[in-house]
JSON list of C-alpha atoms in Angstrom, two decimals:
[
{"chain": "A", "resi": 484, "resn": "MET", "atom": "CA", "xyz": [160.19, 8.51, 182.59]},
{"chain": "A", "resi": 485, "resn": "GLU", "atom": "CA", "xyz": [162.63, 6.77, 184.92]},
{"chain": "A", "resi": 486, "resn": "LEU", "atom": "CA", "xyz": [163.13, 3.08, 184.27]},
{"chain": "A", "resi": 487, "resn": "ARG", "atom": "CA", "xyz": [163.47, 1.10, 187.50]},
{"chain": "A", "resi": 488, "resn": "LEU", "atom": "CA", "xyz": [164.10, -2.55, 188.32]},
{"chain": "A", "resi": 489, "resn": "ASP", "atom": "CA", "xyz": [163.78, -2.42, 192.08]},
{"chain": "A", "resi": 490, "resn": "ASN", "atom": "CA", "xyz": [163.41, -5.82, 193.77]},
{"chain": "A", "resi": 491, "resn": "LYS", "atom": "CA", "xyz": [164.29, -7.63, 190.53]},
{"chain": "A", "resi": 492, "resn": "VAL", "atom": "CA", "xyz": [167.05, -10.22, 190.15]},
{"chain": "A", "resi": 493, "resn": "ALA", "atom": "CA", "xyz": [168.96, -10.51, 186.89]},
{"chain": "A", "resi": 494, "resn": "ILE", "atom": "CA", "xyz": [171.54, -12.81, 185.34]},
{"chain": "A", "resi": 495, "resn": "VAL", "atom": "CA", "xyz": [173.76, -11.28, 182.66]},
{"chain": "A", "resi": 496, "resn": "THR", "atom": "CA", "xyz": [175.99, -13.75, 180.81]},
{"chain": "A", "resi": 497, "resn": "GLY", "atom": "CA", "xyz": [179.33, -12.74, 179.36]},
{"chain": "A", "resi": 498, "resn": "ALA", "atom": "CA", "xyz": [179.33, -9.72, 181.66]},
{"chain": "A", "resi": 499, "resn": "GLY", "atom": "CA", "xyz": [182.97, -9.66, 182.66]},
{"chain": "A", "resi": 500, "resn": "GLN", "atom": "CA", "xyz": [183.83, -6.99, 180.11]},
{"chain": "A", "resi": 501, "resn": "GLY", "atom": "CA", "xyz": [182.55, -4.93, 177.19]},
{"chain": "A", "resi": 502, "resn": "ILE", "atom": "CA", "xyz": [178.84, -4.69, 176.45]},
{"chain": "A", "resi": 503, "resn": "GLY", "atom": "CA", "xyz": [177.94, -7.30, 179.05]},
{"chain": "A", "resi": 504, "resn": "ALA", "atom": "CA", "xyz": [179.65, -5.42, 181.85]},
{"chain": "A", "resi": 505, "resn": "THR", "atom": "CA", "xyz": [177.88, -2.20, 180.90]},
{"chain": "A", "resi": 506, "resn": "ILE", "atom": "CA", "xyz": [174.53, -4.01, 180.81]},
{"chain": "A", "resi": 507, "resn": "ALA", "atom": "CA", "xyz": [175.12, -5.50, 184.26]},
{"chain": "A", "resi": 508, "resn": "GLN", "atom": "CA", "xyz": [176.14, -2.12, 185.69]},
{"chain": "A", "resi": 509, "resn": "THR", "atom": "CA", "xyz": [173.13, -0.39, 184.12]},
{"chain": "A", "resi": 510, "resn": "LEU", "atom": "CA", "xyz": [170.61, -2.92, 185.44]},
{"chain": "A", "resi": 511, "resn": "ALA", "atom": "CA", "xyz": [172.16, -2.68, 188.89]},
{"chain": "A", "resi": 512, "resn": "ALA", "atom": "CA", "xyz": [172.02, 1.13, 188.79]},
{"chain": "A", "resi": 513, "resn": "ALA", "atom": "CA", "xyz": [168.29, 0.79, 188.08]},
{"chain": "A", "resi": 514, "resn": "GLY", "atom": "CA", "xyz": [167.83, -1.26, 191.24]},
{"chain": "A", "resi": 515, "resn": "ALA", "atom": "CA", "xyz": [168.27, -4.87, 190.15]},
{"chain": "A", "resi": 516, "resn": "ALA", "atom": "CA", "xyz": [170.43, -7.37, 192.01]},
{"chain": "A", "resi": 517, "resn": "VAL", "atom": "CA", "xyz": [172.73, -8.84, 189.37]},
{"chain": "A", "resi": 518, "resn": "ALA", "atom": "CA", "xyz": [174.53, -12.14, 188.96]},
{"chain": "A", "resi": 519, "resn": "VAL", "atom": "CA", "xyz": [177.52, -11.30, 186.77]},
{"chain": "A", "resi": 520, "resn": "ASN", "atom": "CA", "xyz": [178.40, -14.34, 184.69]},
{"chain": "A", "resi": 521, "resn": "ASP", "atom": "CA", "xyz": [181.62, -14.85, 182.78]},
{"chain": "A", "resi": 522, "resn": "ILE", "atom": "CA", "xyz": [183.69, -17.91, 181.94]},
{"chain": "A", "resi": 523, "resn": "ASN", "atom": "CA", "xyz": [186.61, -16.10, 183.60]},
{"chain": "A", "resi": 524, "resn": "PRO", "atom": "CA", "xyz": [186.08, -15.82, 187.39]},
{"chain": "A", "resi": 525, "resn": "ASP", "atom": "CA", "xyz": [188.34, -12.78, 187.74]},
{"chain": "A", "resi": 526, "resn": "ARG", "atom": "CA", "xyz": [186.45, -10.83, 185.08]},
{"chain": "A", "resi": 527, "resn": "ALA", "atom": "CA", "xyz": [183.09, -11.75, 186.61]},
{"chain": "A", "resi": 528, "resn": "GLU", "atom": "CA", "xyz": [184.18, -10.61, 190.05]},
{"chain": "A", "resi": 529, "resn": "LYS", "atom": "CA", "xyz": [185.71, -7.39, 188.69]},
{"chain": "A", "resi": 530, "resn": "THR", "atom": "CA", "xyz": [182.36, -6.31, 187.23]},
{"chain": "A", "resi": 531, "resn": "ALA", "atom": "CA", "xyz": [180.53, -7.36, 190.39]},
{"chain": "A", "resi": 532, "resn": "VAL", "atom": "CA", "xyz": [182.96, -5.32, 192.51]},
{"chain": "A", "resi": 533, "resn": "SER", "atom": "CA", "xyz": [182.41, -2.26, 190.30]},
{"chain": "A", "resi": 534, "resn": "ILE", "atom": "CA", "xyz": [178.68, -2.56, 190.97]},
{"chain": "A", "resi": 535, "resn": "ARG", "atom": "CA", "xyz": [179.06, -3.00, 194.71]},
{"chain": "A", "resi": 536, "resn": "GLU", "atom": "CA", "xyz": [181.44, -0.04, 194.90]},
{"chain": "A", "resi": 537, "resn": "THR", "atom": "CA", "xyz": [178.68, 2.21, 193.58]},
{"chain": "A", "resi": 538, "resn": "GLY", "atom": "CA", "xyz": [176.11, 0.90, 196.06]},
{"chain": "A", "resi": 539, "resn": "GLY", "atom": "CA", "xyz": [174.56, -1.84, 193.94]},
{"chain": "A", "resi": 540, "resn": "ILE", "atom": "CA", "xyz": [174.00, -5.51, 194.66]},
{"chain": "A", "resi": 541, "resn": "ALA", "atom": "CA", "xyz": [175.96, -8.03, 192.61]},
{"chain": "A", "resi": 542, "resn": "ILE", "atom": "CA", "xyz": [177.74, -11.36, 192.78]},
{"chain": "A", "resi": 543, "resn": "GLY", "atom": "CA", "xyz": [180.37, -12.80, 190.49]},
{"chain": "A", "resi": 544, "resn": "ALA", "atom": "CA", "xyz": [179.09, -16.07, 189.04]},
{"chain": "A", "resi": 545, "resn": "ALA", "atom": "CA", "xyz": [181.62, -17.77, 186.82]},
{"chain": "A", "resi": 546, "resn": "GLY", "atom": "CA", "xyz": [180.59, -20.58, 184.51]},
{"chain": "A", "resi": 547, "resn": "ASP", "atom": "CA", "xyz": [180.56, -21.91, 180.96]},
{"chain": "A", "resi": 548, "resn": "ILE", "atom": "CA", "xyz": [177.05, -21.47, 179.56]},
{"chain": "A", "resi": 549, "resn": "ALA", "atom": "CA", "xyz": [177.73, -24.13, 176.93]},
{"chain": "A", "resi": 550, "resn": "ASN", "atom": "CA", "xyz": [177.57, -26.67, 179.78]},
{"chain": "A", "resi": 551, "resn": "LYS", "atom": "CA", "xyz": [174.07, -27.40, 181.09]},
{"chain": "A", "resi": 552, "resn": "PHE", "atom": "CA", "xyz": [175.32, -28.41, 184.54]},
{"chain": "A", "resi": 553, "resn": "GLN", "atom": "CA", "xyz": [177.21, -25.14, 184.93]},
{"chain": "A", "resi": 554, "resn": "CYS", "atom": "CA", "xyz": [174.12, -23.27, 183.72]},
{"chain": "A", "resi": 555, "resn": "ALA", "atom": "CA", "xyz": [172.03, -25.00, 186.38]},
{"chain": "A", "resi": 556, "resn": "HIS", "atom": "CA", "xyz": [174.61, -24.17, 189.05]},
{"chain": "A", "resi": 557, "resn": "LEU", "atom": "CA", "xyz": [174.65, -20.52, 187.95]},
{"chain": "A", "resi": 558, "resn": "ILE", "atom": "CA", "xyz": [170.88, -20.31, 188.29]},
{"chain": "A", "resi": 559, "resn": "GLU", "atom": "CA", "xyz": [170.83, -22.11, 191.64]},
{"chain": "A", "resi": 560, "resn": "THR", "atom": "CA", "xyz": [173.55, -19.80, 192.99]},
{"chain": "A", "resi": 561, "resn": "THR", "atom": "CA", "xyz": [171.67, -16.72, 191.80]},
{"chain": "A", "resi": 562, "resn": "ARG", "atom": "CA", "xyz": [168.43, -17.79, 193.45]},
{"chain": "A", "resi": 563, "resn": "ALA", "atom": "CA", "xyz": [170.15, -18.78, 196.68]},
{"chain": "A", "resi": 564, "resn": "GLU", "atom": "CA", "xyz": [172.28, -15.65, 197.05]},
{"chain": "A", "resi": 565, "resn": "LEU", "atom": "CA", "xyz": [170.05, -13.00, 195.49]},
{"chain": "A", "resi": 566, "resn": "GLY", "atom": "CA", "xyz": [166.62, -14.39, 196.33]},
{"chain": "A", "resi": 567, "resn": "GLY", "atom": "CA", "xyz": [165.00, -15.11, 192.99]},
{"chain": "A", "resi": 568, "resn": "LEU", "atom": "CA", "xyz": [165.21, -14.73, 189.23]},
{"chain": "A", "resi": 569, "resn": "ASP", "atom": "CA", "xyz": [163.29, -12.23, 187.12]},
{"chain": "A", "resi": 570, "resn": "ILE", "atom": "CA", "xyz": [165.56, -11.28, 184.22]},
{"chain": "A", "resi": 571, "resn": "LEU", "atom": "CA", "xyz": [167.97, -13.10, 181.94]},
{"chain": "A", "resi": 572, "resn": "VAL", "atom": "CA", "xyz": [170.25, -11.30, 179.49]},
{"chain": "A", "resi": 573, "resn": "ASN", "atom": "CA", "xyz": [171.92, -13.73, 177.08]},
{"chain": "A", "resi": 574, "resn": "ASN", "atom": "CA", "xyz": [175.02, -11.81, 176.04]},
{"chain": "A", "resi": 575, "resn": "ALA", "atom": "CA", "xyz": [177.95, -14.25, 176.09]},
{"chain": "A", "resi": 576, "resn": "SER", "atom": "CA", "xyz": [179.56, -15.01, 172.74]},
{"chain": "A", "resi": 577, "resn": "VAL", "atom": "CA", "xyz": [182.77, -16.05, 171.02]},
{"chain": "A", "resi": 578, "resn": "GLU", "atom": "CA", "xyz": [183.77, -15.20, 167.46]},
{"chain": "A", "resi": 579, "resn": "PRO", "atom": "CA", "xyz": [186.75, -16.97, 165.88]},
{"chain": "A", "resi": 580, "resn": "GLU", "atom": "CA", "xyz": [188.12, -15.22, 162.82]},
{"chain": "A", "resi": 581, "resn": "LYS", "atom": "CA", "xyz": [189.00, -17.80, 160.17]},
{"chain": "A", "resi": 582, "resn": "PRO", "atom": "CA", "xyz": [188.02, -18.25, 156.50]},
{"chain": "A", "resi": 583, "resn": "ILE", "atom": "CA", "xyz": [185.57, -21.07, 155.85]},
{"chain": "A", "resi": 584, "resn": "MET", "atom": "CA", "xyz": [188.23, -22.99, 153.93]},
{"chain": "A", "resi": 585, "resn": "THR", "atom": "CA", "xyz": [190.47, -23.19, 157.00]},
{"chain": "A", "resi": 586, "resn": "LEU", "atom": "CA", "xyz": [187.92, -23.08, 159.84]},
{"chain": "A", "resi": 587, "resn": "ASP", "atom": "CA", "xyz": [188.29, -26.26, 161.88]},
{"chain": "A", "resi": 588, "resn": "GLU", "atom": "CA", "xyz": [185.37, -28.17, 163.32]},
{"chain": "A", "resi": 589, "resn": "TRP", "atom": "CA", "xyz": [186.30, -27.42, 166.93]},
{"chain": "A", "resi": 590, "resn": "ASP", "atom": "CA", "xyz": [186.12, -23.64, 166.39]},
{"chain": "A", "resi": 591, "resn": "TRP", "atom": "CA", "xyz": [182.81, -24.01, 164.57]},
{"chain": "A", "resi": 592, "resn": "GLN", "atom": "CA", "xyz": [181.31, -26.21, 167.28]},
{"chain": "A", "resi": 593, "resn": "ARG", "atom": "CA", "xyz": [182.57, -24.11, 170.16]},
{"chain": "A", "resi": 594, "resn": "THR", "atom": "CA", "xyz": [181.05, -20.99, 168.60]},
{"chain": "A", "resi": 595, "resn": "ILE", "atom": "CA", "xyz": [177.68, -22.67, 168.12]},
{"chain": "A", "resi": 596, "resn": "ASP", "atom": "CA", "xyz": [177.86, -24.18, 171.62]},
{"chain": "A", "resi": 597, "resn": "VAL", "atom": "CA", "xyz": [178.50, -20.88, 173.40]},
{"chain": "A", "resi": 598, "resn": "ASN", "atom": "CA", "xyz": [176.47, -18.51, 171.27]},
{"chain": "A", "resi": 599, "resn": "LEU", "atom": "CA", "xyz": [173.44, -20.59, 170.29]},
{"chain": "A", "resi": 600, "resn": "LYS", "atom": "CA", "xyz": [173.36, -23.63, 172.56]},
{"chain": "A", "resi": 601, "resn": "GLY", "atom": "CA", "xyz": [174.19, -21.42, 175.54]},
{"chain": "A", "resi": 602, "resn": "THR", "atom": "CA", "xyz": [171.28, -19.13, 174.70]},
{"chain": "A", "resi": 603, "resn": "PHE", "atom": "CA", "xyz": [169.00, -22.17, 174.47]},
{"chain": "A", "resi": 604, "resn": "LEU", "atom": "CA", "xyz": [170.18, -23.73, 177.75]},
{"chain": "A", "resi": 605, "resn": "MET", "atom": "CA", "xyz": [169.93, -20.52, 179.76]},
{"chain": "A", "resi": 606, "resn": "SER", "atom": "CA", "xyz": [166.55, -19.63, 178.25]},
{"chain": "A", "resi": 607, "resn": "GLN", "atom": "CA", "xyz": [165.17, -23.10, 178.93]},
{"chain": "A", "resi": 608, "resn": "LEU", "atom": "CA", "xyz": [166.43, -23.37, 182.51]},
{"chain": "A", "resi": 609, "resn": "CYS", "atom": "CA", "xyz": [165.64, -19.77, 183.49]},
{"chain": "A", "resi": 610, "resn": "GLY", "atom": "CA", "xyz": [162.29, -20.05, 181.72]},
{"chain": "A", "resi": 611, "resn": "ARG", "atom": "CA", "xyz": [161.37, -23.02, 183.87]},
{"chain": "A", "resi": 612, "resn": "VAL", "atom": "CA", "xyz": [162.16, -21.06, 187.02]},
{"chain": "A", "resi": 613, "resn": "MET", "atom": "CA", "xyz": [160.23, -18.00, 185.85]},
{"chain": "A", "resi": 614, "resn": "ALA", "atom": "CA", "xyz": [157.27, -20.20, 184.91]},
{"chain": "A", "resi": 615, "resn": "GLY", "atom": "CA", "xyz": [157.38, -22.18, 188.14]},
{"chain": "A", "resi": 616, "resn": "ILE", "atom": "CA", "xyz": [158.02, -25.42, 186.27]},
{"chain": "A", "resi": 617, "resn": "PHE", "atom": "CA", "xyz": [160.31, -27.60, 188.34]},
{"chain": "A", "resi": 618, "resn": "ASN", "atom": "CA", "xyz": [159.27, -30.79, 186.57]},
{"chain": "A", "resi": 619, "resn": "LYS", "atom": "CA", "xyz": [159.58, -30.80, 182.78]},
{"chain": "A", "resi": 620, "resn": "ASN", "atom": "CA", "xyz": [156.41, -32.92, 182.57]},
{"chain": "A", "resi": 621, "resn": "ALA", "atom": "CA", "xyz": [154.34, -30.43, 184.55]},
{"chain": "A", "resi": 622, "resn": "ASN", "atom": "CA", "xyz": [150.97, -29.29, 183.23]},
{"chain": "A", "resi": 623, "resn": "PRO", "atom": "CA", "xyz": [151.47, -25.77, 181.77]},
{"chain": "A", "resi": 624, "resn": "ALA", "atom": "CA", "xyz": [147.99, -24.79, 182.93]},
{"chain": "A", "resi": 625, "resn": "LYS", "atom": "CA", "xyz": [148.89, -25.47, 186.55]},
{"chain": "A", "resi": 626, "resn": "THR", "atom": "CA", "xyz": [152.16, -23.58, 186.87]},
{"chain": "A", "resi": 627, "resn": "ASN", "atom": "CA", "xyz": [152.47, -20.83, 189.45]},
{"chain": "A", "resi": 628, "resn": "GLY", "atom": "CA", "xyz": [155.50, -18.83, 188.34]},
{"chain": "A", "resi": 629, "resn": "LYS", "atom": "CA", "xyz": [155.52, -15.04, 188.33]},
{"chain": "A", "resi": 630, "resn": "GLY", "atom": "CA", "xyz": [156.93, -14.68, 184.81]},
{"chain": "A", "resi": 631, "resn": "GLY", "atom": "CA", "xyz": [159.97, -12.73, 183.76]},
{"chain": "A", "resi": 632, "resn": "VAL", "atom": "CA", "xyz": [161.98, -11.20, 180.95]},
{"chain": "A", "resi": 633, "resn": "ILE", "atom": "CA", "xyz": [164.61, -12.63, 178.61]},
{"chain": "A", "resi": 634, "resn": "VAL", "atom": "CA", "xyz": [166.70, -10.36, 176.40]},
{"chain": "A", "resi": 635, "resn": "ASN", "atom": "CA", "xyz": [169.08, -11.84, 173.85]},
{"chain": "A", "resi": 636, "resn": "ILE", "atom": "CA", "xyz": [172.02, -9.92, 172.41]},
{"chain": "A", "resi": 637, "resn": "SER", "atom": "CA", "xyz": [172.62, -10.89, 168.78]},
{"chain": "A", "resi": 638, "resn": "ALA", "atom": "CA", "xyz": [174.54, -9.01, 166.06]},
{"chain": "A", "resi": 639, "resn": "THR", "atom": "CA", "xyz": [174.12, -7.57, 162.60]},
{"chain": "A", "resi": 640, "resn": "ALA", "atom": "CA", "xyz": [176.53, -10.29, 161.48]},
{"chain": "A", "resi": 641, "resn": "GLY", "atom": "CA", "xyz": [174.41, -13.07, 160.04]},
{"chain": "A", "resi": 642, "resn": "ASN", "atom": "CA", "xyz": [171.23, -10.98, 160.18]},
{"chain": "A", "resi": 643, "resn": "THR", "atom": "CA", "xyz": [171.80, -7.90, 158.02]},
{"chain": "A", "resi": 644, "resn": "VAL", "atom": "CA", "xyz": [175.50, -7.74, 157.12]},
{"chain": "A", "resi": 645, "resn": "PRO", "atom": "CA", "xyz": [178.02, -10.62, 156.87]},
{"chain": "A", "resi": 646, "resn": "LEU", "atom": "CA", "xyz": [181.26, -10.33, 158.80]},
{"chain": "A", "resi": 647, "resn": "LYS", "atom": "CA", "xyz": [184.43, -11.31, 156.96]},
{"chain": "A", "resi": 648, "resn": "HIS", "atom": "CA", "xyz": [185.95, -14.63, 158.05]},
{"chain": "A", "resi": 649, "resn": "LYS", "atom": "CA", "xyz": [183.41, -15.11, 160.85]},
{"chain": "A", "resi": 650, "resn": "SER", "atom": "CA", "xyz": [181.02, -17.65, 159.32]},
{"chain": "A", "resi": 651, "resn": "ALA", "atom": "CA", "xyz": [180.42, -19.58, 162.55]},
{"chain": "A", "resi": 652, "resn": "TYR", "atom": "CA", "xyz": [179.66, -16.37, 164.41]},
{"chain": "A", "resi": 653, "resn": "CYS", "atom": "CA", "xyz": [177.28, -15.22, 161.66]},
{"chain": "A", "resi": 654, "resn": "ALA", "atom": "CA", "xyz": [175.45, -18.56, 161.72]},
{"chain": "A", "resi": 655, "resn": "SER", "atom": "CA", "xyz": [175.07, -18.46, 165.49]},
{"chain": "A", "resi": 656, "resn": "GLN", "atom": "CA", "xyz": [173.76, -14.89, 165.53]},
{"chain": "A", "resi": 657, "resn": "ALA", "atom": "CA", "xyz": [171.14, -15.62, 162.89]},
{"chain": "A", "resi": 658, "resn": "GLY", "atom": "CA", "xyz": [170.14, -18.67, 164.92]},
{"chain": "A", "resi": 659, "resn": "ILE", "atom": "CA", "xyz": [169.65, -16.60, 168.06]},
{"chain": "A", "resi": 660, "resn": "VAL", "atom": "CA", "xyz": [167.07, -14.40, 166.32]},
{"chain": "A", "resi": 661, "resn": "GLY", "atom": "CA", "xyz": [165.08, -17.36, 165.04]},
{"chain": "A", "resi": 662, "resn": "PHE", "atom": "CA", "xyz": [165.22, -19.14, 168.38]},
{"chain": "A", "resi": 663, "resn": "ALA", "atom": "CA", "xyz": [164.13, -16.04, 170.27]},
{"chain": "A", "resi": 664, "resn": "ARG", "atom": "CA", "xyz": [161.00, -15.61, 168.16]},
{"chain": "A", "resi": 665, "resn": "GLU", "atom": "CA", "xyz": [159.84, -19.14, 168.88]},
{"chain": "A", "resi": 666, "resn": "CYS", "atom": "CA", "xyz": [160.86, -18.78, 172.51]},
{"chain": "A", "resi": 667, "resn": "ALA", "atom": "CA", "xyz": [158.64, -15.70, 172.78]},
{"chain": "A", "resi": 668, "resn": "ARG", "atom": "CA", "xyz": [155.70, -17.61, 171.29]},
{"chain": "A", "resi": 669, "resn": "GLU", "atom": "CA", "xyz": [156.06, -20.60, 173.61]},
{"chain": "A", "resi": 670, "resn": "PHE", "atom": "CA", "xyz": [156.83, -18.60, 176.76]},
{"chain": "A", "resi": 671, "resn": "ALA", "atom": "CA", "xyz": [153.97, -16.11, 176.37]},
{"chain": "A", "resi": 672, "resn": "GLN", "atom": "CA", "xyz": [151.60, -18.39, 178.28]},
{"chain": "A", "resi": 673, "resn": "TYR", "atom": "CA", "xyz": [153.90, -18.14, 181.30]},
{"chain": "A", "resi": 674, "resn": "ASN", "atom": "CA", "xyz": [154.04, -14.32, 181.23]},
{"chain": "A", "resi": 675, "resn": "ILE", "atom": "CA", "xyz": [157.67, -14.41, 180.08]},
{"chain": "A", "resi": 676, "resn": "ARG", "atom": "CA", "xyz": [158.63, -11.81, 177.50]},
{"chain": "A", "resi": 677, "resn": "VAL", "atom": "CA", "xyz": [161.48, -12.57, 175.08]},
{"chain": "A", "resi": 678, "resn": "ASN", "atom": "CA", "xyz": [163.12, -9.97, 172.85]},
{"chain": "A", "resi": 679, "resn": "THR", "atom": "CA", "xyz": [166.38, -9.56, 170.95]},
{"chain": "A", "resi": 680, "resn": "VAL", "atom": "CA", "xyz": [168.72, -6.60, 170.57]},
{"chain": "A", "resi": 681, "resn": "ILE", "atom": "CA", "xyz": [170.97, -6.44, 167.50]},
{"chain": "A", "resi": 682, "resn": "PRO", "atom": "CA", "xyz": [173.74, -3.88, 167.95]},
{"chain": "A", "resi": 683, "resn": "GLY", "atom": "CA", "xyz": [175.69, -2.61, 164.98]},
{"chain": "A", "resi": 684, "resn": "ILE", "atom": "CA", "xyz": [179.35, -1.69, 165.38]},
{"chain": "A", "resi": 685, "resn": "ILE", "atom": "CA", "xyz": [179.98, -0.82, 169.03]},
{"chain": "A", "resi": 686, "resn": "GLU", "atom": "CA", "xyz": [183.07, 1.19, 169.82]},
{"chain": "A", "resi": 687, "resn": "SER", "atom": "CA", "xyz": [183.93, -0.71, 172.98]},
{"chain": "A", "resi": 688, "resn": "THR", "atom": "CA", "xyz": [184.14, -4.00, 171.09]},
{"chain": "A", "resi": 689, "resn": "SER", "atom": "CA", "xyz": [185.48, -2.87, 167.70]},
{"chain": "A", "resi": 690, "resn": "THR", "atom": "CA", "xyz": [189.18, -2.69, 166.94]},
{"chain": "A", "resi": 691, "resn": "THR", "atom": "CA", "xyz": [188.61, -1.36, 163.43]},
{"chain": "A", "resi": 692, "resn": "PRO", "atom": "CA", "xyz": [189.36, 2.36, 162.90]},
{"chain": "A", "resi": 693, "resn": "TYR", "atom": "CA", "xyz": [186.18, 4.30, 162.13]},
{"chain": "A", "resi": 694, "resn": "SER", "atom": "CA", "xyz": [187.54, 5.43, 158.76]},
{"chain": "A", "resi": 695, "resn": "GLU", "atom": "CA", "xyz": [188.09, 1.82, 157.67]},
{"chain": "A", "resi": 696, "resn": "ILE", "atom": "CA", "xyz": [184.63, 0.45, 158.47]},
{"chain": "A", "resi": 697, "resn": "ASP", "atom": "CA", "xyz": [182.76, -0.93, 155.47]},
{"chain": "A", "resi": 698, "resn": "GLU", "atom": "CA", "xyz": [180.14, 1.59, 154.34]},
{"chain": "A", "resi": 699, "resn": "ASN", "atom": "CA", "xyz": [177.73, -1.30, 153.86]},
{"chain": "A", "resi": 700, "resn": "GLN", "atom": "CA", "xyz": [177.42, -1.54, 157.64]},
{"chain": "A", "resi": 701, "resn": "THR", "atom": "CA", "xyz": [173.88, -0.29, 158.16]},
{"chain": "A", "resi": 702, "resn": "GLY", "atom": "CA", "xyz": [173.67, 3.22, 159.58]},
{"chain": "A", "resi": 703, "resn": "VAL", "atom": "CA", "xyz": [177.38, 4.00, 159.87]},
{"chain": "A", "resi": 704, "resn": "GLU", "atom": "CA", "xyz": [177.26, 6.43, 156.98]},
{"chain": "A", "resi": 705, "resn": "ASN", "atom": "CA", "xyz": [174.26, 8.20, 158.55]},
{"chain": "A", "resi": 706, "resn": "ARG", "atom": "CA", "xyz": [175.83, 9.02, 161.89]},
{"chain": "A", "resi": 707, "resn": "SER", "atom": "CA", "xyz": [178.94, 10.85, 163.03]},
{"chain": "A", "resi": 708, "resn": "ARG", "atom": "CA", "xyz": [179.77, 8.31, 165.73]},
{"chain": "A", "resi": 709, "resn": "LEU", "atom": "CA", "xyz": [179.92, 4.61, 166.43]},
{"chain": "A", "resi": 710, "resn": "GLY", "atom": "CA", "xyz": [177.51, 3.04, 168.86]},
{"chain": "A", "resi": 711, "resn": "GLN", "atom": "CA", "xyz": [178.52, 2.83, 172.52]},
{"chain": "A", "resi": 712, "resn": "SER", "atom": "CA", "xyz": [178.00, -0.05, 174.91]},
{"chain": "A", "resi": 713, "resn": "GLN", "atom": "CA", "xyz": [175.74, 2.27, 176.92]},
{"chain": "A", "resi": 714, "resn": "ASP", "atom": "CA", "xyz": [173.42, 2.55, 173.91]},
{"chain": "A", "resi": 715, "resn": "VAL", "atom": "CA", "xyz": [172.93, -1.21, 174.07]},
{"chain": "A", "resi": 716, "resn": "ALA", "atom": "CA", "xyz": [172.57, -1.25, 177.85]},
{"chain": "A", "resi": 717, "resn": "ASN", "atom": "CA", "xyz": [169.91, 1.47, 177.78]},
{"chain": "A", "resi": 718, "resn": "THR", "atom": "CA", "xyz": [167.88, -0.55, 175.28]},
{"chain": "A", "resi": 719, "resn": "VAL", "atom": "CA", "xyz": [168.19, -3.68, 177.40]},
{"chain": "A", "resi": 720, "resn": "LEU", "atom": "CA", "xyz": [167.08, -1.73, 180.47]},
{"chain": "A", "resi": 721, "resn": "PHE", "atom": "CA", "xyz": [163.98, -0.56, 178.62]},
{"chain": "A", "resi": 722, "resn": "LEU", "atom": "CA", "xyz": [163.14, -4.11, 177.53]},
{"chain": "A", "resi": 723, "resn": "CYS", "atom": "CA", "xyz": [163.57, -5.38, 181.08]},
{"chain": "A", "resi": 724, "resn": "SER", "atom": "CA", "xyz": [161.37, -2.69, 182.58]},
{"chain": "A", "resi": 725, "resn": "HIS", "atom": "CA", "xyz": [157.61, -2.41, 182.95]},
{"chain": "A", "resi": 726, "resn": "ALA", "atom": "CA", "xyz": [157.66, 0.30, 180.28]},
{"chain": "A", "resi": 727, "resn": "SER", "atom": "CA", "xyz": [157.99, -2.46, 177.66]},
{"chain": "A", "resi": 728, "resn": "SER", "atom": "CA", "xyz": [155.41, -4.80, 179.19]},
{"chain": "A", "resi": 729, "resn": "HIS", "atom": "CA", "xyz": [153.55, -5.14, 175.87]},
{"chain": "A", "resi": 730, "resn": "ILE", "atom": "CA", "xyz": [156.66, -5.96, 173.82]},
{"chain": "A", "resi": 731, "resn": "THR", "atom": "CA", "xyz": [157.64, -9.57, 173.14]},
{"chain": "A", "resi": 732, "resn": "GLY", "atom": "CA", "xyz": [158.96, -11.46, 170.14]},
{"chain": "A", "resi": 733, "resn": "SER", "atom": "CA", "xyz": [160.56, -8.28, 168.83]},
{"chain": "A", "resi": 734, "resn": "THR", "atom": "CA", "xyz": [164.00, -7.62, 167.39]},
{"chain": "A", "resi": 735, "resn": "LEU", "atom": "CA", "xyz": [165.48, -4.15, 167.90]},
{"chain": "A", "resi": 736, "resn": "THR", "atom": "CA", "xyz": [168.36, -3.18, 165.62]},
{"chain": "A", "resi": 737, "resn": "LEU", "atom": "CA", "xyz": [170.73, -0.52, 166.94]},
{"chain": "A", "resi": 738, "resn": "THR", "atom": "CA", "xyz": [172.79, 0.79, 164.05]},
{"chain": "A", "resi": 739, "resn": "GLY", "atom": "CA", "xyz": [172.22, 4.52, 164.24]},
{"chain": "A", "resi": 740, "resn": "GLY", "atom": "CA", "xyz": [170.44, 4.52, 160.90]}
]
């Protein structure tokens, strides 16, 4: 079965590199027009160019998703330049590596702001567009949106396995899962599906040699390879497609085991 996203418009946050870039490229290859978000304009445009060079439709859309005004501008730009909004992939994250005893408040807050608050802001604002709610006091029974799909990228850190010296990151990732479940419940009435993907160790983002990875990491000992960013992107594509139209409020863990 071929998974297609023809005539769909997607925003992928944190898509200037790594998993996010692969997700954006995969959605575009399936027919979606993609707004490539990254806090770094050059990275965002680089991914967008890679999509256009292979015949896809994409724009670079820089912005800090921890800022609600920049989130709103990102969404407005996407709708104006690509003609709508059907899919949101919340992928952007930061992960400072400091022991709790020396972690400063700024690093903690910035991590929560980008990873968790950013997921909330983008889900709220994109959800309103997908639901056709342009006034927050609108009657839910009288909305005329066409619905949509939200996919959140979380991590095993904070959900199944702690990650050394990354307490803020772990807290934010656990928060994403809880938020997504409630988001799915509330957004169901608007025909908006919300799911979460939890990758294990992904080779494109890991700097740890395979032989040194903690055996407690779920699934590593059961497989001969690390996960690839394409493994994550393929799962996101499935969740964005009509093939998963009866799936919402779910959390898919990709650990190879």
